[in-house]
mmCIF file of C-alpha atoms and ligand atoms in Angstrom:
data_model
loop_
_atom_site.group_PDB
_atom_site.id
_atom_site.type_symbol
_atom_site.label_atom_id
_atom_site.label_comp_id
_atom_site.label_asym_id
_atom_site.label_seq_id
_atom_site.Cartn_x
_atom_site.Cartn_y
_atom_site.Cartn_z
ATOM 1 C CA UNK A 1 -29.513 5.382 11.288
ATOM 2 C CA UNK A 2 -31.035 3.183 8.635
ATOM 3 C CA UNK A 3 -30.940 -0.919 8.570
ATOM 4 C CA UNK A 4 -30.350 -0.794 4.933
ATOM 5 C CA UNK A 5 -30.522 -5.241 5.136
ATOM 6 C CA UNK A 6 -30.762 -7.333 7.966
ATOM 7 C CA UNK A 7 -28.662 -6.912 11.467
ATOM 8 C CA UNK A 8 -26.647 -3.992 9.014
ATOM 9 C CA UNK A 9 -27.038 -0.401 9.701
ATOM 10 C CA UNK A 10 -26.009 2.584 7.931
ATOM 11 C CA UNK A 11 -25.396 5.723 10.068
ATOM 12 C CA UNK A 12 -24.998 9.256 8.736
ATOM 13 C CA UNK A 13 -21.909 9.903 10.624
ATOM 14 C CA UNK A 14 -19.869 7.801 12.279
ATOM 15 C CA UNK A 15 -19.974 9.384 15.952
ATOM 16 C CA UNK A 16 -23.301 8.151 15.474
ATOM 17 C CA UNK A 17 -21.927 4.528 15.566
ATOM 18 C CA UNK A 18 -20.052 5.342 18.174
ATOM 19 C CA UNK A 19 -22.912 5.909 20.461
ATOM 20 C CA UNK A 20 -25.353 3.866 19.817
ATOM 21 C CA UNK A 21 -22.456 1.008 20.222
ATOM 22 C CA UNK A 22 -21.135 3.014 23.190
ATOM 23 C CA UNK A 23 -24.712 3.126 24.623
ATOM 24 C CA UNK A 24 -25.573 -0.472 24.122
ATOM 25 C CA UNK A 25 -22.619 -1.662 26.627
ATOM 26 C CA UNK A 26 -23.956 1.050 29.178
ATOM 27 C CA UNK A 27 -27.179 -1.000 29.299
ATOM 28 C CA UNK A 28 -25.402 -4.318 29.490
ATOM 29 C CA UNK A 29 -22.923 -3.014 32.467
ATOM 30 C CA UNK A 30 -25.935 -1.831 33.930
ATOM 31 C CA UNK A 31 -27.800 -5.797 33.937
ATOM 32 C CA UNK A 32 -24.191 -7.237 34.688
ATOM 33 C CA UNK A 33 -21.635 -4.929 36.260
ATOM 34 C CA UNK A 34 -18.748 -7.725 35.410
ATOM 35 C CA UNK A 35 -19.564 -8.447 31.685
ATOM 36 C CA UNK A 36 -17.201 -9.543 29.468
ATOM 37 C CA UNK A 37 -15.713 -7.027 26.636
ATOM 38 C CA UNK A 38 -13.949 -8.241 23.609
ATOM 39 C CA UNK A 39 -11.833 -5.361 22.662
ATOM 40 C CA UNK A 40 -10.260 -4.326 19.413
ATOM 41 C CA UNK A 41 -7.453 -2.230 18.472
ATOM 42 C CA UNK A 42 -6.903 -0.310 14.648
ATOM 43 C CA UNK A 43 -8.451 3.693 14.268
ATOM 44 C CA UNK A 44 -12.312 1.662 13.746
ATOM 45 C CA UNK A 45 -13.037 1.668 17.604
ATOM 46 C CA UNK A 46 -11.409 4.745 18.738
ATOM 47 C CA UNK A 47 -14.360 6.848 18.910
ATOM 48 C CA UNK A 48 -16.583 3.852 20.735
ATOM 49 C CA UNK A 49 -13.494 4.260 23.673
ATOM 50 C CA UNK A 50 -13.667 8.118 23.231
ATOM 51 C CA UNK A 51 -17.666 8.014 24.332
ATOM 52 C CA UNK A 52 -17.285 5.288 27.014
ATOM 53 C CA UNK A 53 -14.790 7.311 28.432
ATOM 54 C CA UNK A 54 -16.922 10.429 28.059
ATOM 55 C CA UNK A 55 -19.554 8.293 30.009
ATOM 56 C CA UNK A 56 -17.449 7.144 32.685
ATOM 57 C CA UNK A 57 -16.545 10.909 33.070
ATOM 58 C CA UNK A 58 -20.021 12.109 33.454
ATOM 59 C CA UNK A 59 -20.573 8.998 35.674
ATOM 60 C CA UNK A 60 -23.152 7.389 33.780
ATOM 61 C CA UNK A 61 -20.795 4.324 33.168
ATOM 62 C CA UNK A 62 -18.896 2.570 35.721
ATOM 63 C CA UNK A 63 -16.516 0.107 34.118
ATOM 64 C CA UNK A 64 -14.859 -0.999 37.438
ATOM 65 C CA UNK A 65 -15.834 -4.510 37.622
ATOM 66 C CA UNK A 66 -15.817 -5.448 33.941
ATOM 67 C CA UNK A 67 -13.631 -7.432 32.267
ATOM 68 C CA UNK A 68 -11.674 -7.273 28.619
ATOM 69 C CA UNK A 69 -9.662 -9.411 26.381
ATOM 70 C CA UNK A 70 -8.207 -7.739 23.218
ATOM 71 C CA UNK A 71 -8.326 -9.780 19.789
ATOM 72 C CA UNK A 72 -4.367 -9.748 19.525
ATOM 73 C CA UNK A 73 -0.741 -8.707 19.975
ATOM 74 C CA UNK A 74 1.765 -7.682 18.150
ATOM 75 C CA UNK A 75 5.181 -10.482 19.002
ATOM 76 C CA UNK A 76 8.506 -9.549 19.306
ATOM 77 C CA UNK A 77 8.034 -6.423 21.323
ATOM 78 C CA UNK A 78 9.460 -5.103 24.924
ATOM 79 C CA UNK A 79 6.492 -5.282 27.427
ATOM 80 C CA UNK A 80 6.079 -1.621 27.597
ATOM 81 C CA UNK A 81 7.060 -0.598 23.805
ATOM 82 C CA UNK A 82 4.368 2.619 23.254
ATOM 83 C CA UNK A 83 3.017 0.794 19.985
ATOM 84 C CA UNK A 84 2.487 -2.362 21.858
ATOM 85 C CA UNK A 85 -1.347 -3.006 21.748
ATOM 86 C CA UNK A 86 -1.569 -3.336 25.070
ATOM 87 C CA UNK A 87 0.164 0.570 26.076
ATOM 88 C CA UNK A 88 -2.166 2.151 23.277
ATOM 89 C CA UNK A 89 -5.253 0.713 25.398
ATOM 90 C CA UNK A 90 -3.975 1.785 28.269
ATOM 91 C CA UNK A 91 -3.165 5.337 27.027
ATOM 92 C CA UNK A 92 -7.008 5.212 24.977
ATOM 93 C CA UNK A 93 -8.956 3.391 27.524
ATOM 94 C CA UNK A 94 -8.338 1.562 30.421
ATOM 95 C CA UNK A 95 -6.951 4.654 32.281
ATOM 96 C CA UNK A 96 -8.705 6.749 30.876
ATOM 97 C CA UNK A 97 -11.665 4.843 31.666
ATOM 98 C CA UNK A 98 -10.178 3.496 35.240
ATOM 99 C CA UNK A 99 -10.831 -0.082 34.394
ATOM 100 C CA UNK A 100 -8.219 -1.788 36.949
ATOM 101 C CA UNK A 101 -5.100 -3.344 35.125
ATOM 102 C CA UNK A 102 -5.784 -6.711 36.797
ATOM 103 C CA UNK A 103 -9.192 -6.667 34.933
ATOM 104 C CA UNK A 104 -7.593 -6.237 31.212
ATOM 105 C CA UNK A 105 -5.893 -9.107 29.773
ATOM 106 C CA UNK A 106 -4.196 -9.086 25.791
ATOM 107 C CA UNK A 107 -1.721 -11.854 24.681
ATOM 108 C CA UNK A 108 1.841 -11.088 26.211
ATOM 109 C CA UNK A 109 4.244 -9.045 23.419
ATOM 110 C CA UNK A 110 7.265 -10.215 24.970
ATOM 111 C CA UNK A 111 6.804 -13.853 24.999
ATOM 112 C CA UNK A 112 9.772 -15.848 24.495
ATOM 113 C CA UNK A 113 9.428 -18.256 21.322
ATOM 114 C CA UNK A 114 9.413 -21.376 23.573
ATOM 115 C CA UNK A 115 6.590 -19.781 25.755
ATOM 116 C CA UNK A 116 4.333 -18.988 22.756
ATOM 117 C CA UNK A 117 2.184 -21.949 22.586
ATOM 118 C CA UNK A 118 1.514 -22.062 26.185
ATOM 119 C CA UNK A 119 0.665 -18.102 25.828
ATOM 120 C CA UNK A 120 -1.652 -18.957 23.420
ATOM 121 C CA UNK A 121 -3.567 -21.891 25.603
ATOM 122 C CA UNK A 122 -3.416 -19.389 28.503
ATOM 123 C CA UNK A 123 -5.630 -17.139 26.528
ATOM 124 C CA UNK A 124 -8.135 -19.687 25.767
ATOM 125 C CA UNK A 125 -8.412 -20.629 28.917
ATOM 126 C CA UNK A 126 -8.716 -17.776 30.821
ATOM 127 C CA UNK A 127 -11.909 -16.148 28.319
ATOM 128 C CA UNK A 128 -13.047 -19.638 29.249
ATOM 129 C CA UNK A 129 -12.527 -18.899 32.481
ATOM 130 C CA UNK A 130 -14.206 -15.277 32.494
ATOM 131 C CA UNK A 131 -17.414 -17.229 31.312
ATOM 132 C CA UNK A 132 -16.744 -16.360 27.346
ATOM 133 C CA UNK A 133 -16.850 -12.706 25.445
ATOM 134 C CA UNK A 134 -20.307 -10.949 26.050
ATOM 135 C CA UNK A 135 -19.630 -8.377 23.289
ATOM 136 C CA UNK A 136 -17.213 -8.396 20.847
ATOM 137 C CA UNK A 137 -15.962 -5.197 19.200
ATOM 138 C CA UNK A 138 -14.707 -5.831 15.725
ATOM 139 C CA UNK A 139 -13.114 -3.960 12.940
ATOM 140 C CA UNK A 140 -12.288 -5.002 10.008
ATOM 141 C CA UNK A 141 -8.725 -5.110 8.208
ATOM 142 C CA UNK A 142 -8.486 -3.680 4.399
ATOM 143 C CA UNK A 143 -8.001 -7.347 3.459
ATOM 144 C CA UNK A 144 -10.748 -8.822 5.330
ATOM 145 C CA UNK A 145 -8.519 -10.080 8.187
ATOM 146 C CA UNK A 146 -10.895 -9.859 11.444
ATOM 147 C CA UNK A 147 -8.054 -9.843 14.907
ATOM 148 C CA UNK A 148 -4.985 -11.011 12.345
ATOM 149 C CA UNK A 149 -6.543 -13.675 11.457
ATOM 150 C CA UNK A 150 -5.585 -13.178 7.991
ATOM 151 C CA UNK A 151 -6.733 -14.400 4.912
ATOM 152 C CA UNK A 152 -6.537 -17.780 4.322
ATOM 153 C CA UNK A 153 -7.635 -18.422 8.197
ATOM 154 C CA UNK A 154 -10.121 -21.281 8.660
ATOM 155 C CA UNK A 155 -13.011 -20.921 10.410
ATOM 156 C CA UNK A 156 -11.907 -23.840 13.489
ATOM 157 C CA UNK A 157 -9.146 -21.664 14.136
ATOM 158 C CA UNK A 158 -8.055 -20.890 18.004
ATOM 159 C CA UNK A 159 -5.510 -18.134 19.300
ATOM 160 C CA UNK A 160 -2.476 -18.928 18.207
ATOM 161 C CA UNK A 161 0.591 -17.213 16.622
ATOM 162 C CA UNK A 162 0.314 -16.127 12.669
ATOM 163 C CA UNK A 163 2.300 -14.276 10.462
ATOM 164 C CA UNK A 164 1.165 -11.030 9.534
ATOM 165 C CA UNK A 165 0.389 -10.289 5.723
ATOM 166 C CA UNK A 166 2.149 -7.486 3.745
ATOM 167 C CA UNK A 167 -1.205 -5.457 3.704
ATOM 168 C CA UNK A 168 -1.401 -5.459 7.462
ATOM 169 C CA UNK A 169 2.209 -4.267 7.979
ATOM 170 C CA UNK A 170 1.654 -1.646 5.969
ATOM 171 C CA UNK A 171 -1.162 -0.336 7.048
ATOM 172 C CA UNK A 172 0.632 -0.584 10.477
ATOM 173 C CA UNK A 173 4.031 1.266 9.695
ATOM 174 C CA UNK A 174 3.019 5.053 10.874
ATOM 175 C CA UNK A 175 2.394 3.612 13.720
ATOM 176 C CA UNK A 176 5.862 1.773 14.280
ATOM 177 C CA UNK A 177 7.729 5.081 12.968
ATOM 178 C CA UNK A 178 8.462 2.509 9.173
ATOM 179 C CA UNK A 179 7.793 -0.852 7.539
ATOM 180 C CA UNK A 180 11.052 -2.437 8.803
ATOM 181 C CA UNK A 181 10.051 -1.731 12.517
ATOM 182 C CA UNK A 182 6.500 -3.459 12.197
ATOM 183 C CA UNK A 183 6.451 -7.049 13.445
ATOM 184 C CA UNK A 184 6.542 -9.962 11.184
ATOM 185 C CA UNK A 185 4.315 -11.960 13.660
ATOM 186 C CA UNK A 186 1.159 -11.559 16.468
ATOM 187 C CA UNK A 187 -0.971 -13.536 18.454
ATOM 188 C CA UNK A 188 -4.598 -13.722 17.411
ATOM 189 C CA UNK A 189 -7.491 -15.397 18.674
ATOM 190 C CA UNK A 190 -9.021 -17.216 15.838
ATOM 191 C CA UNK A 191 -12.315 -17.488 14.415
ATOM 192 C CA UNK A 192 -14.007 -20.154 16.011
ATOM 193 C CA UNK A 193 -13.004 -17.987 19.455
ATOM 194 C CA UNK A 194 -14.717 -14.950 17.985
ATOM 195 C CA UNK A 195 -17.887 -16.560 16.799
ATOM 196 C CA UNK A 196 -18.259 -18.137 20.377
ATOM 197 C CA UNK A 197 -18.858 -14.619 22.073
ATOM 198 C CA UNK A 198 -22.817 -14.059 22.503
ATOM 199 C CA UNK A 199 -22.776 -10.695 20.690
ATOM 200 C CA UNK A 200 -20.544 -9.623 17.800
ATOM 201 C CA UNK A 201 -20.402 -5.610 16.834
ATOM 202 C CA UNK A 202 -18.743 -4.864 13.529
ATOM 203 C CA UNK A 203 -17.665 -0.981 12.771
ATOM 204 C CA UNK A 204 -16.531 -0.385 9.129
ATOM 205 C CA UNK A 205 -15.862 3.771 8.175
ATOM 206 C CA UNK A 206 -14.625 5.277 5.146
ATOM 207 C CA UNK A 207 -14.221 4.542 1.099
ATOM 208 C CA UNK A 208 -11.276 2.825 1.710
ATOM 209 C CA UNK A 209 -13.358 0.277 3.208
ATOM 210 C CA UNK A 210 -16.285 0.293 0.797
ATOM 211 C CA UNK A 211 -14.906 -3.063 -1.447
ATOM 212 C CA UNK A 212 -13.902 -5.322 1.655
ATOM 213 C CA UNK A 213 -17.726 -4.458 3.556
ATOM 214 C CA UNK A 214 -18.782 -5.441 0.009
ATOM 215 C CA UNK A 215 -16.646 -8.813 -0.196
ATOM 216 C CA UNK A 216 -17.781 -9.312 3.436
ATOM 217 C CA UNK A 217 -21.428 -9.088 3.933
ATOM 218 C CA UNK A 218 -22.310 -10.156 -0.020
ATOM 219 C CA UNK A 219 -19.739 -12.344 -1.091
ATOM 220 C CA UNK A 220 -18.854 -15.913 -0.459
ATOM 221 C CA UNK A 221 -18.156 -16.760 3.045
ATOM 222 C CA UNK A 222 -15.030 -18.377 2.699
ATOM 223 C CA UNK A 223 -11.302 -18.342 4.327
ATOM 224 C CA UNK A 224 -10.667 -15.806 1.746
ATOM 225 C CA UNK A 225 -12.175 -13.324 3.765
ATOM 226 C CA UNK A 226 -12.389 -13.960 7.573
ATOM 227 C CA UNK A 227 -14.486 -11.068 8.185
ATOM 228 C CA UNK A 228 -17.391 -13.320 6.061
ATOM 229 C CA UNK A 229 -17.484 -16.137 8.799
ATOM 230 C CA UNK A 230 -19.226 -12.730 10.774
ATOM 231 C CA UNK A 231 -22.247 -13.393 8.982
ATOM 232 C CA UNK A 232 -22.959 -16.977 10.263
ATOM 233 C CA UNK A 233 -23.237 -15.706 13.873
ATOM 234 C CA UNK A 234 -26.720 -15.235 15.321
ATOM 235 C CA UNK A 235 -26.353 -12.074 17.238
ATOM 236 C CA UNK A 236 -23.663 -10.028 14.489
ATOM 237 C CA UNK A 237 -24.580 -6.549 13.791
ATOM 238 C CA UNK A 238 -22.467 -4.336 11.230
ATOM 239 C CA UNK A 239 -22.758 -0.117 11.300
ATOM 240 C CA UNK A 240 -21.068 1.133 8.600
ATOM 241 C CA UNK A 241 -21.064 4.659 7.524
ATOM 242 C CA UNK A 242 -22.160 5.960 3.749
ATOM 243 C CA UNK A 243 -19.124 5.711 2.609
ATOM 244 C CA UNK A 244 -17.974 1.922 3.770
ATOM 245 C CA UNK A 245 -21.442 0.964 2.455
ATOM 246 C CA UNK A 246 -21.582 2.696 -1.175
ATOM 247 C CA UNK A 247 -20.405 -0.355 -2.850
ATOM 248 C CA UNK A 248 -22.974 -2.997 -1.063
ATOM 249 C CA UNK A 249 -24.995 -4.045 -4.235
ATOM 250 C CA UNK A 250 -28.225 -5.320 -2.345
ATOM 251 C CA UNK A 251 -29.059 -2.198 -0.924
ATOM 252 C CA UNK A 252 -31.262 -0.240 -3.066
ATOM 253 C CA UNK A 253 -30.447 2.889 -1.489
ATOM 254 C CA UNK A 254 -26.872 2.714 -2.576
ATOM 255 C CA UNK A 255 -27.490 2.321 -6.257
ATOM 256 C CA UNK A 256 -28.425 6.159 -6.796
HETATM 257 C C1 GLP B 1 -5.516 -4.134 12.928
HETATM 258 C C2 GLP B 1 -6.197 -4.973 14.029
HETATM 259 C C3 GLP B 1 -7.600 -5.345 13.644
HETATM 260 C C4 GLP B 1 -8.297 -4.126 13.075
HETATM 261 C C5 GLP B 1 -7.679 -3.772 11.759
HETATM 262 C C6 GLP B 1 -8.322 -2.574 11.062
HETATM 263 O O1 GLP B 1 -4.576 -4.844 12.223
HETATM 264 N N1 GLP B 1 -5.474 -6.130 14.419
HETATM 265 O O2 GLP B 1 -8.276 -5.874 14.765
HETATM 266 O O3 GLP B 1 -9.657 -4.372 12.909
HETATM 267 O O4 GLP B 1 -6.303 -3.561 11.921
HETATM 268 O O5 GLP B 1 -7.679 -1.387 11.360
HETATM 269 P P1 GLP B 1 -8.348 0.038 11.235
HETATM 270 O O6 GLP B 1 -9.485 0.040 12.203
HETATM 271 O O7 GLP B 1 -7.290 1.011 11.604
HETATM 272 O O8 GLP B 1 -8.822 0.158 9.836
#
């Protein structure tokens, strides 16, 4: 692992990532058995939840008292539909990892429409109520959308219910079985509720990656591209692998 510019690190492989990010919450469990996680969904953190369950396994990690809020939810969905966010943590982590259901929390799939904004307050209030995120795992969409906030999100924003751009469903129709079956709209915590956790942890892998990491972490930070606002946190590291980082222009090492 390399910090090829400040709080950004460049690992060889991205298992490599996955421990060092994996390890990192092991030592924070161990000062604060209840900490808060910010979870994240996409094929970015898989491998983080494949080593923390390896831990758990081996018994070096006990994630029995902590707690977890995921970034968003797909709307429009029966509670237990198998590509709801909340099922694929289950089946990837939570189980798995035998964090207790009452200690998970994602916005509800199957709210009704008149329910939403009071969904959406409920899930302010009750990371409030946890004491705020004390690690947020973040990923980062092909167009820069960080959660769904999409582009074109402002930085005040809260959770609340957005429509979901036509790069997003795309990138989301394996997983629904087709492009007519994703949903049109989620709930997202916004920005603002991101930046307020004490430590952000952005993963970025692959080339197809390479121009948004650039856009990112060296362009303007605008509403253009959520995943800029990252940078004005003080505690924001980003591991990227060779290939999400070959286009970063600042980095000597990248222009050979
Ligand atoms: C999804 C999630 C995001 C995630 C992004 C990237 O839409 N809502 O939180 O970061 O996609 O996905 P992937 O990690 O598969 O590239």
């Amino acid at each position: 692992m390399i910090e090829i510019a400040p709080r950004t690190f460049q690992v060889e492989g991205r298992d490599e990532a996955d421990r060092a990010l994996a390890n990192e919450i092991v030592v924070l469990v161990r000062a604060k058995p209840d900490l808060v996680l910010g979870l994240a969904t996409g094929t970015t953190p898989v491998g983080v939840y494949r080593e923390l369950v390896r831990l758990v396994g081996t018994g070096e990690l006990d994630l029995a008292r902590v707690r977890t809020f995921n970034l968003d939810e797909y709307l429009g969905l029966e509670r237990n539909d198998p590509a709801a966010f909340r099922a694929r943590m289950q089946a990837m982590l939570f189980g798995p990892a035998r964090i207790p259901l009452a200690r998970t929390d994602l916005p509800a799939c199957d709210v009704q429409r008149k329910g939403e904004a009071a969904e959406c307050e409920r899930y302010e209030r009750a990371i409030e109520a946890a004491g705020g995120i004390d690690l947020q795992l973040l990923g980062i969409g092909r167009n820069g959308h960080i959660g769904f906030n999409e582009p074109g999100s402002e930085r005040a924003t809260r959770t609340r219910i957005v429509e979901l751009d036509a790069t997003t469903r795309e990138d989301a129709a394996a997983a629904f079985g087709g492009l007519e079956r994703v949903p049109r709209r989620a709930i997202t915590v916004g920005i603002a509720t991101i930046l307020a956790a004490r430590r952000l942890r952005v993963l970025a892998f692959g080339p197809h990656k390479a121009s948004i990491v650039r856009a990112t972490l060296e362009g303007p930070i605008c509403t253009a591209v959520p995943a800029s606002f990252l940078r004005e946190h003080s505690d924001v590291e980003f591991w990227l692998d060779r290939d999400a980082a070959r286009e970063l222009v600042r980095v000597p090492s990248n222009r050979v």
